[in-house]
Tab-separated table of C-alpha atoms in Angstrom:
chain	number	residue	atom	x	y	z
A	1	UNK	CA	-0.867	-28.852	-40.388
A	2	UNK	CA	-3.883	-26.812	-41.459
A	3	UNK	CA	-2.520	-23.759	-39.656
A	4	UNK	CA	0.904	-24.273	-41.207
A	5	UNK	CA	-0.590	-24.459	-44.683
A	6	UNK	CA	-2.363	-21.185	-43.987
A	7	UNK	CA	0.842	-19.457	-42.916
A	8	UNK	CA	3.025	-20.697	-45.784
A	9	UNK	CA	2.491	-20.648	-49.513
A	10	UNK	CA	4.784	-22.162	-52.064
A	11	UNK	CA	5.858	-19.928	-54.916
A	12	UNK	CA	8.199	-21.254	-57.638
A	13	UNK	CA	9.414	-24.134	-55.403
A	14	UNK	CA	10.342	-21.684	-52.605
A	15	UNK	CA	8.731	-20.832	-49.266
A	16	UNK	CA	7.396	-17.350	-48.590
A	17	UNK	CA	6.192	-16.488	-45.067
A	18	UNK	CA	3.027	-14.422	-45.101
A	19	UNK	CA	3.095	-11.427	-42.785
A	20	UNK	CA	0.911	-11.433	-39.679
A	21	UNK	CA	-1.047	-8.334	-40.760
A	22	UNK	CA	-2.276	-10.158	-43.894
A	23	UNK	CA	-4.531	-12.204	-41.617
A	24	UNK	CA	-5.620	-9.211	-39.528
A	25	UNK	CA	-7.116	-6.608	-41.809
A	26	UNK	CA	-9.764	-6.189	-39.086
A	27	UNK	CA	-8.742	-6.170	-35.431
A	28	UNK	CA	-9.760	-9.224	-33.439
A	29	UNK	CA	-12.751	-8.708	-31.196
A	30	UNK	CA	-10.853	-9.784	-28.085
A	31	UNK	CA	-8.053	-7.285	-28.652
A	32	UNK	CA	-10.557	-4.530	-29.413
A	33	UNK	CA	-12.364	-5.227	-26.128
A	34	UNK	CA	-9.062	-5.285	-24.249
A	35	UNK	CA	-8.137	-1.852	-25.625
A	36	UNK	CA	-11.485	-0.435	-24.470
A	37	UNK	CA	-11.221	-1.851	-20.954
A	38	UNK	CA	-7.586	-0.921	-20.427
A	39	UNK	CA	-8.103	2.477	-22.012
A	40	UNK	CA	-10.685	3.296	-19.339
A	41	UNK	CA	-8.331	2.134	-16.592
A	42	UNK	CA	-5.472	4.224	-17.958
A	43	UNK	CA	-7.704	7.301	-18.114
A	44	UNK	CA	-8.652	6.739	-14.481
A	45	UNK	CA	-4.974	6.548	-13.479
A	46	UNK	CA	-4.380	9.877	-15.217
A	47	UNK	CA	-7.470	11.440	-13.586
A	48	UNK	CA	-6.205	10.299	-10.186
A	49	UNK	CA	-2.836	11.941	-10.939
A	50	UNK	CA	-0.980	8.706	-10.188
A	51	UNK	CA	0.433	8.238	-13.699
A	52	UNK	CA	4.040	7.027	-13.620
A	53	UNK	CA	6.354	9.016	-15.884
A	54	UNK	CA	9.626	7.222	-16.593
A	55	UNK	CA	12.437	9.546	-17.551
A	56	UNK	CA	15.076	8.062	-19.826
A	57	UNK	CA	18.517	8.194	-18.216
A	58	UNK	CA	21.289	8.406	-20.821
A	59	UNK	CA	24.235	8.038	-18.428
A	60	UNK	CA	25.437	5.613	-15.753
A	61	UNK	CA	23.735	5.770	-12.361
A	62	UNK	CA	25.795	8.258	-10.340
A	63	UNK	CA	25.603	11.442	-8.256
A	64	UNK	CA	24.762	13.235	-11.509
A	65	UNK	CA	22.840	11.880	-14.488
A	66	UNK	CA	21.833	13.050	-17.942
A	67	UNK	CA	18.230	12.740	-19.058
A	68	UNK	CA	16.872	12.252	-22.579
A	69	UNK	CA	15.327	15.442	-23.908
A	70	UNK	CA	16.971	17.701	-21.308
A	71	UNK	CA	20.188	19.645	-21.485
A	72	UNK	CA	22.983	19.399	-18.957
A	73	UNK	CA	23.420	17.199	-15.907
A	74	UNK	CA	21.056	16.720	-12.979
A	75	UNK	CA	22.009	16.068	-9.381
A	76	UNK	CA	20.524	12.674	-8.635
A	77	UNK	CA	18.639	12.586	-5.339
A	78	UNK	CA	16.151	9.815	-6.097
A	79	UNK	CA	18.247	6.631	-6.353
A	80	UNK	CA	18.906	3.875	-3.816
A	81	UNK	CA	22.612	4.273	-4.575
A	82	UNK	CA	23.357	4.810	-0.884
A	83	UNK	CA	27.090	4.130	-0.972
A	84	UNK	CA	27.671	5.405	-4.504
A	85	UNK	CA	28.787	1.952	-5.709
A	86	UNK	CA	26.564	1.660	-8.800
A	87	UNK	CA	29.274	3.157	-11.004
A	88	UNK	CA	32.260	2.578	-8.710
A	89	UNK	CA	35.303	1.676	-10.861
A	90	UNK	CA	36.215	-1.402	-8.786
A	91	UNK	CA	32.658	-2.700	-8.964
A	92	UNK	CA	32.413	-2.113	-12.724
A	93	UNK	CA	35.752	-3.850	-13.316
A	94	UNK	CA	34.683	-6.848	-11.212
A	95	UNK	CA	31.487	-7.150	-13.263
A	96	UNK	CA	33.478	-7.060	-16.509
A	97	UNK	CA	35.924	-9.688	-15.288
A	98	UNK	CA	33.097	-11.990	-14.158
A	99	UNK	CA	31.424	-11.639	-17.555
A	100	UNK	CA	34.644	-12.618	-19.299
A	101	UNK	CA	35.348	-15.573	-17.005
A	102	UNK	CA	31.852	-16.996	-16.436
A	103	UNK	CA	29.807	-15.731	-19.403
A	104	UNK	CA	26.459	-13.964	-19.485
A	105	UNK	CA	24.562	-16.626	-17.530
A	106	UNK	CA	23.616	-20.281	-17.099
A	107	UNK	CA	20.690	-20.306	-19.553
A	108	UNK	CA	18.660	-22.334	-17.086
A	109	UNK	CA	17.894	-22.787	-13.413
A	110	UNK	CA	20.430	-24.003	-10.916
A	111	UNK	CA	18.938	-27.389	-10.006
A	112	UNK	CA	18.819	-28.381	-13.686
A	113	UNK	CA	22.114	-27.183	-15.140
A	114	UNK	CA	24.149	-26.816	-11.984
A	115	UNK	CA	25.417	-23.734	-10.251
A	116	UNK	CA	28.603	-21.745	-10.705
A	117	UNK	CA	31.278	-21.423	-8.073
A	118	UNK	CA	30.760	-17.656	-8.186
A	119	UNK	CA	27.191	-18.006	-6.898
A	120	UNK	CA	28.253	-20.268	-4.046
A	121	UNK	CA	31.010	-17.824	-3.156
A	122	UNK	CA	28.500	-14.966	-2.869
A	123	UNK	CA	26.080	-17.083	-0.806
A	124	UNK	CA	28.879	-18.040	1.581
A	125	UNK	CA	30.039	-14.438	1.768
A	126	UNK	CA	26.541	-13.169	2.628
A	127	UNK	CA	26.136	-15.904	5.250
A	128	UNK	CA	29.303	-14.716	7.003
A	129	UNK	CA	28.412	-11.042	6.537
A	130	UNK	CA	25.075	-11.509	8.310
A	131	UNK	CA	26.449	-14.097	10.759
A	132	UNK	CA	23.798	-16.657	9.797
A	133	UNK	CA	23.842	-20.348	8.921
A	134	UNK	CA	23.117	-20.331	5.181
A	135	UNK	CA	21.959	-18.108	2.310
A	136	UNK	CA	20.068	-18.589	-0.955
A	137	UNK	CA	20.321	-16.202	-3.930
A	138	UNK	CA	17.358	-14.981	-5.975
A	139	UNK	CA	16.976	-12.760	-9.005
A	140	UNK	CA	15.634	-9.984	-6.771
A	141	UNK	CA	14.499	-9.366	-3.215
A	142	UNK	CA	10.961	-9.317	-4.613
A	143	UNK	CA	11.543	-12.949	-5.617
A	144	UNK	CA	13.046	-13.722	-2.208
A	145	UNK	CA	9.886	-12.491	-0.487
A	146	UNK	CA	7.631	-14.120	-3.075
A	147	UNK	CA	9.366	-17.432	-2.444
A	148	UNK	CA	9.567	-17.409	1.344
A	149	UNK	CA	6.083	-17.555	2.841
A	150	UNK	CA	4.470	-20.119	0.523
A	151	UNK	CA	7.374	-22.491	1.040
A	152	UNK	CA	7.622	-22.019	4.790
A	153	UNK	CA	4.044	-21.701	6.043
A	154	UNK	CA	0.951	-23.934	5.940
A	155	UNK	CA	-2.687	-23.441	7.086
A	156	UNK	CA	-1.525	-24.479	10.570
A	157	UNK	CA	0.736	-21.420	10.727
A	158	UNK	CA	0.207	-17.662	10.987
A	159	UNK	CA	1.989	-14.592	9.653
A	160	UNK	CA	1.816	-11.130	11.246
A	161	UNK	CA	2.719	-8.282	8.901
A	162	UNK	CA	3.263	-4.542	9.485
A	163	UNK	CA	0.637	-2.487	7.640
A	164	UNK	CA	3.286	-0.523	5.722
A	165	UNK	CA	5.418	-3.463	4.614
A	166	UNK	CA	6.797	-3.480	1.080
A	167	UNK	CA	4.647	-4.732	-1.792
A	168	UNK	CA	6.864	-7.796	-2.209
A	169	UNK	CA	6.062	-8.908	1.344
A	170	UNK	CA	2.363	-8.287	0.792
A	171	UNK	CA	2.349	-10.280	-2.450
A	172	UNK	CA	4.442	-13.066	-0.935
A	173	UNK	CA	2.021	-13.429	1.964
A	174	UNK	CA	-0.935	-13.560	-0.443
A	175	UNK	CA	0.591	-16.633	-2.062
A	176	UNK	CA	0.764	-18.660	1.151
A	177	UNK	CA	-2.048	-20.553	2.903
A	178	UNK	CA	-1.180	-19.420	6.421
A	179	UNK	CA	-3.519	-17.429	8.643
A	180	UNK	CA	-2.866	-13.768	7.823
A	181	UNK	CA	-2.847	-10.832	10.238
A	182	UNK	CA	-1.896	-7.220	9.628
A	183	UNK	CA	-1.027	-4.976	12.549
A	184	UNK	CA	-0.975	-1.130	12.445
A	185	UNK	CA	2.378	0.379	11.540
A	186	UNK	CA	4.916	-0.248	14.347
A	187	UNK	CA	2.062	-0.871	16.817
A	188	UNK	CA	3.491	-3.352	19.315
A	189	UNK	CA	0.383	-3.370	21.501
A	190	UNK	CA	-1.891	-4.523	18.682
A	191	UNK	CA	0.703	-7.030	17.513
A	192	UNK	CA	0.881	-8.515	21.008
A	193	UNK	CA	-2.900	-8.802	21.103
A	194	UNK	CA	-2.849	-10.748	17.820
A	195	UNK	CA	-0.004	-13.002	18.940
A	196	UNK	CA	-1.588	-13.724	22.309
A	197	UNK	CA	-4.819	-14.917	20.691
A	198	UNK	CA	-3.145	-17.071	18.052
A	199	UNK	CA	-2.821	-20.835	18.463
A	200	UNK	CA	-0.843	-21.279	15.259
A	201	UNK	CA	1.944	-23.846	15.054
A	202	UNK	CA	4.493	-21.396	13.595
A	203	UNK	CA	4.014	-17.686	14.249
A	204	UNK	CA	6.007	-15.456	11.909
A	205	UNK	CA	6.333	-11.701	12.466
A	206	UNK	CA	7.524	-9.934	9.310
A	207	UNK	CA	8.550	-6.308	8.934
A	208	UNK	CA	10.602	-3.993	6.798
A	209	UNK	CA	13.747	-2.991	8.647
A	210	UNK	CA	13.489	0.517	7.214
A	211	UNK	CA	10.222	1.562	5.565
A	212	UNK	CA	10.936	2.893	2.101
A	213	UNK	CA	8.312	5.642	1.884
A	214	UNK	CA	8.838	7.043	5.386
A	215	UNK	CA	12.470	6.375	6.226
A	216	UNK	CA	11.521	5.165	9.702
A	217	UNK	CA	12.913	2.111	11.457
A	218	UNK	CA	11.128	-0.983	12.737
A	219	UNK	CA	10.989	-1.304	16.555
A	220	UNK	CA	13.351	-4.267	16.513
A	221	UNK	CA	13.827	-4.475	20.281
A	222	UNK	CA	10.083	-4.664	20.935
A	223	UNK	CA	9.510	-7.086	18.055
A	224	UNK	CA	12.214	-9.415	19.346
A	225	UNK	CA	10.752	-9.315	22.843
A	226	UNK	CA	7.288	-10.227	21.538
A	227	UNK	CA	8.699	-12.989	19.368
A	228	UNK	CA	10.402	-14.529	22.410
A	229	UNK	CA	7.335	-14.115	24.619
A	230	UNK	CA	4.982	-15.836	22.161
A	231	UNK	CA	7.394	-18.391	20.637
A	232	UNK	CA	7.354	-16.582	17.294
A	233	UNK	CA	9.923	-15.995	14.570
A	234	UNK	CA	11.037	-12.572	13.373
A	235	UNK	CA	11.764	-11.909	9.674
A	236	UNK	CA	13.159	-8.583	8.478
A	237	UNK	CA	13.349	-7.240	4.930
A	238	UNK	CA	16.552	-5.197	5.145
A	239	UNK	CA	16.680	-3.867	1.585
A	240	UNK	CA	17.028	-0.242	2.717
A	241	UNK	CA	19.663	-1.037	5.335
A	242	UNK	CA	22.094	-3.705	4.119
A	243	UNK	CA	25.593	-2.405	3.534
A	244	UNK	CA	25.249	1.046	5.070
A	245	UNK	CA	22.959	1.067	8.131
A	246	UNK	CA	24.615	0.306	11.462
A	247	UNK	CA	28.255	0.755	12.416
A	248	UNK	CA	29.532	-1.894	9.987
A	249	UNK	CA	26.639	-1.834	7.507
A	250	UNK	CA	24.974	-4.985	8.766
A	251	UNK	CA	21.558	-3.423	8.763
A	252	UNK	CA	18.649	-2.591	10.990
A	253	UNK	CA	19.393	-5.003	13.814
A	254	UNK	CA	22.928	-3.602	14.124
A	255	UNK	CA	21.597	-0.015	14.004
A	256	UNK	CA	19.272	-0.956	16.889
A	257	UNK	CA	22.125	-2.558	18.834
A	258	UNK	CA	20.665	-6.054	18.528
A	259	UNK	CA	22.801	-8.100	16.146
A	260	UNK	CA	21.146	-11.461	15.593
A	261	UNK	CA	17.680	-10.196	16.528
A	262	UNK	CA	16.148	-11.385	13.247
A	263	UNK	CA	15.688	-15.103	12.674
A	264	UNK	CA	15.361	-14.561	8.921
A	265	UNK	CA	16.652	-11.714	6.756
A	266	UNK	CA	15.638	-11.033	3.168
A	267	UNK	CA	17.547	-8.310	1.372
A	268	UNK	CA	18.708	-6.964	-1.957
A	269	UNK	CA	21.904	-6.557	-3.932
A	270	UNK	CA	20.242	-3.885	-6.049
A	271	UNK	CA	20.572	-0.891	-3.741
A	272	UNK	CA	23.628	-0.133	-1.594
A	273	UNK	CA	25.433	-3.359	-2.545
A	274	UNK	CA	26.479	-2.759	-6.192
A	275	UNK	CA	23.076	-1.420	-7.258
A	276	UNK	CA	22.745	-4.002	-10.032
A	277	UNK	CA	20.137	-6.647	-9.178
A	278	UNK	CA	19.626	-9.788	-7.139
A	279	UNK	CA	18.300	-10.641	-3.710
A	280	UNK	CA	18.673	-13.292	-1.051
A	281	UNK	CA	17.301	-14.933	2.063
A	282	UNK	CA	19.609	-15.816	4.938
A	283	UNK	CA	18.785	-17.695	8.132
A	284	UNK	CA	18.499	-21.218	9.602
A	285	UNK	CA	20.096	-23.902	7.439
A	286	UNK	CA	16.962	-26.057	7.409
A	287	UNK	CA	14.911	-23.156	6.034
A	288	UNK	CA	17.429	-22.362	3.290
A	289	UNK	CA	17.597	-26.049	2.329
A	290	UNK	CA	13.805	-26.161	2.109
A	291	UNK	CA	13.785	-23.059	-0.102
A	292	UNK	CA	16.274	-24.667	-2.488
A	293	UNK	CA	13.855	-27.578	-2.858
A	294	UNK	CA	10.428	-25.922	-3.022
A	295	UNK	CA	10.708	-22.131	-3.425
A	296	UNK	CA	9.152	-21.427	-6.811
A	297	UNK	CA	10.994	-18.200	-7.757
A	298	UNK	CA	14.268	-20.045	-7.101
A	299	UNK	CA	13.318	-23.259	-8.896
A	300	UNK	CA	11.848	-21.581	-11.965
A	301	UNK	CA	14.122	-18.559	-12.501
A	302	UNK	CA	17.719	-18.277	-13.647
A	303	UNK	CA	20.288	-17.328	-11.059
A	304	UNK	CA	21.591	-13.732	-11.044
A	305	UNK	CA	23.973	-13.238	-14.008
A	306	UNK	CA	27.714	-13.595	-13.258
A	307	UNK	CA	28.451	-9.871	-13.823
A	308	UNK	CA	25.864	-9.049	-11.144
A	309	UNK	CA	27.360	-11.606	-8.757
A	310	UNK	CA	30.910	-10.376	-9.379
A	311	UNK	CA	29.841	-6.769	-8.835
A	312	UNK	CA	28.130	-7.709	-5.564
A	313	UNK	CA	31.171	-9.542	-4.264
A	314	UNK	CA	33.382	-6.541	-4.965
A	315	UNK	CA	30.826	-4.194	-3.402
A	316	UNK	CA	30.928	-6.296	-0.226
A	317	UNK	CA	34.719	-5.920	-0.255
A	318	UNK	CA	34.279	-2.146	-0.305
A	319	UNK	CA	31.606	-2.290	2.409
A	320	UNK	CA	33.742	-4.375	4.760
A	321	UNK	CA	37.165	-2.802	4.347
A	322	UNK	CA	36.311	0.743	5.436
A	323	UNK	CA	33.716	2.887	7.196
A	324	UNK	CA	34.567	5.888	5.001
A	325	UNK	CA	31.537	5.682	2.705
A	326	UNK	CA	29.122	4.997	5.574
A	327	UNK	CA	30.503	7.966	7.516
A	328	UNK	CA	30.218	10.226	4.477
A	329	UNK	CA	26.635	9.067	3.942
A	330	UNK	CA	25.829	9.810	7.587
A	331	UNK	CA	27.307	13.301	7.362
A	332	UNK	CA	25.462	14.038	4.123
A	333	UNK	CA	22.193	12.846	5.645
A	334	UNK	CA	22.703	14.985	8.745
A	335	UNK	CA	23.574	18.067	6.662
A	336	UNK	CA	20.516	17.661	4.443
A	337	UNK	CA	18.075	17.114	7.298
A	338	UNK	CA	19.434	20.042	9.305
A	339	UNK	CA	19.473	22.275	6.233
A	340	UNK	CA	15.870	21.490	5.367
A	341	UNK	CA	14.759	22.148	8.932
A	342	UNK	CA	16.542	25.516	8.833
A	343	UNK	CA	14.628	26.642	5.727
A	344	UNK	CA	11.292	25.601	7.219
A	345	UNK	CA	10.564	22.278	5.508
A	346	UNK	CA	9.594	19.043	7.265
A	347	UNK	CA	11.598	15.884	6.604
A	348	UNK	CA	10.180	12.638	8.018
A	349	UNK	CA	12.103	9.528	9.025
A	350	UNK	CA	14.603	8.297	11.609
A	351	UNK	CA	18.066	9.635	10.773
A	352	UNK	CA	18.055	7.609	7.567
A	353	UNK	CA	19.167	8.699	4.066
A	354	UNK	CA	15.573	8.216	2.926
A	355	UNK	CA	14.403	11.788	3.513
A	356	UNK	CA	10.715	12.331	2.672
A	357	UNK	CA	9.974	16.053	2.309
A	358	UNK	CA	6.393	16.192	3.553
A	359	UNK	CA	3.997	18.281	1.456
A	360	UNK	CA	0.438	17.012	1.988
A	361	UNK	CA	-1.358	17.791	-1.263
A	362	UNK	CA	-0.535	15.596	-4.257
A	363	UNK	CA	-0.616	18.470	-6.761
A	364	UNK	CA	1.751	20.518	-4.582
A	365	UNK	CA	4.199	17.613	-4.324
A	366	UNK	CA	4.227	17.275	-8.113
A	367	UNK	CA	4.775	21.026	-8.457
A	368	UNK	CA	7.656	20.898	-5.981
A	369	UNK	CA	9.370	17.994	-7.770
A	370	UNK	CA	8.914	19.667	-11.161
A	371	UNK	CA	10.381	22.905	-9.855
A	372	UNK	CA	13.374	21.040	-8.456
A	373	UNK	CA	14.011	19.478	-11.866
A	374	UNK	CA	14.118	22.957	-13.387
A	375	UNK	CA	16.772	23.773	-10.772
A	376	UNK	CA	18.819	20.761	-11.881
A	377	UNK	CA	17.898	18.456	-8.991
A	378	UNK	CA	16.271	15.127	-9.869
A	379	UNK	CA	13.680	14.080	-7.241
A	380	UNK	CA	10.297	12.335	-7.451
A	381	UNK	CA	6.890	13.088	-5.893
A	382	UNK	CA	4.818	10.343	-4.253
A	383	UNK	CA	1.094	10.523	-3.566
A	384	UNK	CA	-1.895	8.233	-2.973
A	385	UNK	CA	-2.131	5.247	-3.423
A	386	UNK	CA	1.643	4.856	-2.954
A	387	UNK	CA	1.345	6.798	0.318
A	388	UNK	CA	-1.792	7.596	2.395
A	389	UNK	CA	-4.117	10.381	1.242
A	390	UNK	CA	-3.043	13.777	2.494
A	391	UNK	CA	0.547	12.612	3.012
A	392	UNK	CA	2.053	13.359	-0.401
A	393	UNK	CA	5.759	13.951	-0.309
A	394	UNK	CA	8.887	14.397	-2.385
A	395	UNK	CA	11.222	11.584	-1.414
A	396	UNK	CA	14.897	12.523	-1.342
A	397	UNK	CA	17.561	9.843	-1.073
A	398	UNK	CA	21.049	10.775	0.012
A	399	UNK	CA	24.203	9.067	-1.255
A	400	UNK	CA	27.788	8.903	-0.076
A	401	UNK	CA	28.660	10.037	-3.610
A	402	UNK	CA	27.075	13.445	-3.001
A	403	UNK	CA	29.451	16.278	-2.156
A	404	UNK	CA	28.938	18.985	0.444
A	405	UNK	CA	28.143	21.386	-2.386
A	406	UNK	CA	25.554	18.969	-3.799
A	407	UNK	CA	23.720	18.946	-0.474
A	408	UNK	CA	23.786	22.734	-0.226
A	409	UNK	CA	22.515	23.103	-3.794
A	410	UNK	CA	19.613	20.730	-3.116
A	411	UNK	CA	18.625	22.512	0.120
A	412	UNK	CA	18.793	25.933	-1.559
A	413	UNK	CA	16.711	24.701	-4.473
A	414	UNK	CA	14.067	23.309	-2.120
A	415	UNK	CA	13.998	26.656	-0.315
A	416	UNK	CA	13.539	28.625	-3.551
A	417	UNK	CA	10.927	26.348	-5.084
A	418	UNK	CA	9.138	25.847	-1.762
A	419	UNK	CA	8.818	29.611	-1.334
A	420	UNK	CA	7.663	30.117	-4.920
A	421	UNK	CA	4.818	27.600	-4.650
A	422	UNK	CA	3.748	28.750	-1.181
A	423	UNK	CA	4.999	25.745	0.757
A	424	UNK	CA	7.343	27.933	2.787
A	425	UNK	CA	5.659	30.941	4.352
A	426	UNK	CA	7.749	34.095	4.669
């Protein structure tokens, strides 16, 4: 009551709320200290040249975008919009219809206020798509990974993680109490050594299917063989594969010719499949049931909004009814990689639409990306600590929405800018 009497004063039988700044003519000591500490950290980020600049996009996500403060359109080569479905008319219409029918959301979590039939429909659809037993939806794949390991593993168990796994896997593993092992990137020999010397009850190998900074593919065949040899489980994060990688878009295991190789798959609905948001875990029914009961990101977060769910369902329709978009994506990827090789630039990765143009020096990568923007091509430079020191690159991501002319324009721009900054030697 004392605080309330401070905040309110009665004037002529009415209530007037005093503004916050009336009590803060001098900044609080704690806030002042926070500004000093964080100010130093921000300066260090700038000195290290790892400052993240967020451009403001003033258009829908598509093959071309408009950017606040810049004139004209830019060819978009930095999105995860692999199949070009982010602004696909059928997907947009499905989102609108789901909003009208089901509303903006449930305003609570599923175990409290119930779940909508739309969410169950998407879970069932994903279960069939991946040929698994059951599926659970999350707000993002980051949440799916954050909610998996803590729920599944105890101190009696062990998890074996590729050194270049996504941050969501790393953070999810940190939350669990299992024994933790990290093996060098795609190093099956070291992984086998770790597995052979482990006496854990449950042994879980976890890997990205496709590694987002390098565009290379996990050695699924070797991982499956080791899992069988040492009675381990194999979990794959297939965020950069679901919907477009493999003959029917069923991801890394299909691309490797080993459908069903993964025991557990975590993936996203925010990249190739609609591009909106949402993630999921699919696998053994007992695991999914456990996650519904104890997985914290599921229990304490709202379900994906109905427009997102409706968009994802329609995107899966598009994915399953035709190979046209996947074939176009493959041809665009091939044309870009071959074109870049012809002009003398190195593109890393394994025949994947993630195409890292390797530069080396961080400052040179920034200069290359900036020069490309001047040419009307939107790409982003990556340097340490996002990638190892000395391995700075400009990551290009190909979409089925790109035209043949788009690919040629991007290659020509890289050739011109690369020559200008000395990356290509004449």
